[in-house]
Coordinates of C-alpha atoms in Angstrom, one line a residue:
M147 CA 3.8 101.7 -26.2
T148 CA 2.0 103.7 -23.4
K149 CA -0.4 105.3 -26.1
I150 CA -1.5 101.8 -27.3
F151 CA -1.9 100.8 -23.5
K152 CA -4.0 103.6 -22.6
L153 CA -6.2 103.0 -25.9
L154 CA -6.7 99.6 -24.9
T155 CA -7.6 100.4 -21.5
L156 CA -10.4 102.7 -22.7
L157 CA -11.5 100.5 -25.5
I158 CA -11.8 97.2 -23.6
P159 CA -14.6 98.3 -21.1
V160 CA -16.6 99.9 -24.1
V161 CA -16.5 96.6 -26.1
A162 CA -17.4 94.7 -22.8
L163 CA -20.4 97.0 -22.2
M164 CA -21.7 96.5 -25.8
S165 CA -21.4 92.8 -25.9
C166 CA -23.4 92.2 -22.5
G167 CA -27.1 91.9 -21.9
K168 CA -30.2 91.6 -23.8
T169 CA -31.9 94.1 -26.0
A170 CA -34.7 96.3 -24.5
T171 CA -37.1 94.6 -27.0
T172 CA -36.4 91.0 -25.5
I173 CA -36.8 92.2 -21.9
V174 CA -40.2 94.1 -22.5
S175 CA -41.4 91.0 -24.6
E176 CA -40.7 88.4 -21.6
K177 CA -42.5 90.6 -19.3
E178 CA -45.5 90.9 -21.4
L179 CA -45.6 87.1 -22.1
T180 CA -45.2 86.4 -18.1
G181 CA -48.2 84.7 -16.9
K182 CA -50.8 82.1 -17.5
W183 CA -52.3 81.6 -20.9
Q184 CA -55.4 79.5 -21.6
L185 CA -55.5 77.8 -25.0
E186 CA -58.8 78.8 -26.8
S187 CA -58.4 77.6 -30.3
V188 CA -56.0 76.0 -32.9
V189 CA -55.6 77.0 -36.4
E190 CA -54.4 74.6 -39.0
N191 CA -54.7 74.7 -42.8
N192 CA -57.2 77.4 -42.2
D193 CA -59.3 75.1 -40.2
T194 CA -60.0 76.2 -36.5
T195 CA -60.5 73.7 -33.8
Y196 CA -62.0 75.2 -30.4
R197 CA -61.5 74.2 -26.8
P198 CA -63.9 71.7 -25.8
A199 CA -66.0 72.2 -22.8
V200 CA -63.9 71.6 -19.7
K201 CA -65.1 68.8 -17.4
N202 CA -63.5 68.1 -14.1
G203 CA -60.2 69.8 -15.2
M204 CA -59.9 67.9 -18.5
Y205 CA -59.3 69.7 -21.7
D206 CA -57.5 72.6 -19.6
V207 CA -54.6 73.3 -21.9
S208 CA -52.4 76.3 -20.6
V209 CA -48.9 77.5 -20.7
T210 CA -47.4 79.6 -17.9
F211 CA -44.4 81.7 -18.9
K212 CA -42.3 82.3 -16.0
D213 CA -39.3 84.7 -15.3
K214 CA -36.1 83.8 -16.5
G215 CA -37.3 81.9 -19.4
E216 CA -38.8 79.0 -17.7
L217 CA -42.4 77.6 -18.8
E218 CA -45.0 75.3 -17.3
A219 CA -47.8 73.8 -19.4
T220 CA -50.6 71.6 -19.0
S221 CA -52.1 69.6 -21.8
S222 CA -55.4 67.8 -21.5
T223 CA -54.3 65.1 -19.3
N224 CA -50.4 65.9 -18.6
Y225 CA -48.1 68.3 -17.2
L226 CA -45.0 69.8 -19.2
T227 CA -42.2 72.0 -18.2
G228 CA -39.4 73.5 -20.1
F229 CA -37.9 76.9 -21.4
Y230 CA -38.6 79.6 -23.7
E231 CA -36.4 82.2 -25.3
T232 CA -37.4 85.3 -27.1
A233 CA -35.6 87.5 -29.6
Q234 CA -36.2 90.7 -31.5
L235 CA -39.1 90.7 -34.1
N236 CA -41.4 88.5 -31.9
A237 CA -39.4 85.5 -32.5
I238 CA -39.6 82.8 -29.9
H239 CA -38.1 79.2 -29.2
V240 CA -40.0 76.9 -26.9
G241 CA -38.7 73.6 -25.6
G242 CA -39.1 71.1 -22.9
D243 CA -40.4 67.6 -21.8
G244 CA -43.5 65.9 -20.4
T245 CA -45.6 63.0 -20.7
E246 CA -48.2 62.2 -23.5
R247 CA -50.2 59.3 -21.6
K248 CA -53.8 59.1 -22.4
E249 CA -53.7 62.4 -24.2
T250 CA -56.9 63.7 -25.9
S251 CA -56.9 64.9 -29.5
W252 CA -57.2 68.5 -28.0
G253 CA -54.0 67.9 -25.9
N254 CA -52.2 66.4 -28.8
L255 CA -52.7 69.4 -30.9
F256 CA -51.0 71.4 -28.4
V257 CA -48.3 69.0 -27.3
N258 CA -47.2 68.6 -30.9
A259 CA -47.5 72.1 -31.9
L260 CA -45.4 73.6 -28.9
P261 CA -41.9 72.7 -30.0
Q262 CA -42.5 74.1 -33.4
V263 CA -43.4 77.6 -32.4
N264 CA -41.3 80.0 -33.8
M265 CA -43.2 83.4 -33.7
Y266 CA -45.5 85.2 -31.3
D267 CA -48.0 88.0 -31.3
L268 CA -49.3 89.7 -28.3
K269 CA -52.7 91.3 -29.1
S270 CA -54.3 94.4 -27.0
N271 CA -57.2 92.3 -25.8
N272 CA -55.2 90.0 -23.7
R273 CA -54.8 87.5 -26.5
L274 CA -51.5 85.7 -27.4
V275 CA -50.7 84.1 -30.7
L276 CA -48.1 81.3 -31.2
F277 CA -47.4 80.6 -34.8
Y278 CA -45.9 77.4 -36.1
N279 CA -45.7 75.4 -39.4
N280 CA -45.8 78.9 -41.3
D281 CA -49.6 78.8 -41.4
S282 CA -50.8 77.3 -37.9
Q283 CA -51.5 79.0 -34.8
L284 CA -52.3 78.4 -31.0
I285 CA -54.5 81.1 -29.8
F286 CA -54.6 81.9 -26.2
T287 CA -56.4 84.2 -23.8
R288 CA -54.7 85.5 -20.6
S289 CA -55.9 83.6 -17.5
R290 CA -57.0 85.4 -14.6

């Protein structure tokens, strides 16, 4: 009986340590994503829509990935808040809520695509690509 007790007292802390925390990949990915990203173009069905000229802040579509999985976004005319969660192999899940009042077609592209995002790719030239609907992309540049 004492042998089993000793074995359990050694085994329980090891199992607890193995089951806690995130993988190194997730932590690194979140740090790389952290910051503000400006939407430059949207690709749907091999058709690319580029960002319209910014006038009085209008059409300034961006997403800010914050620490601890929080995000803030601005569409062409509205403000959104939510969360994001990354996993290994560049998987990402995004969710949140906001308004869609007086949204422009450019803003609608972003607002409708964001909840469908399931993968991301960070490029070496400060570009972020969020993939959705298997063949569509939101392409961002890092904001300064």
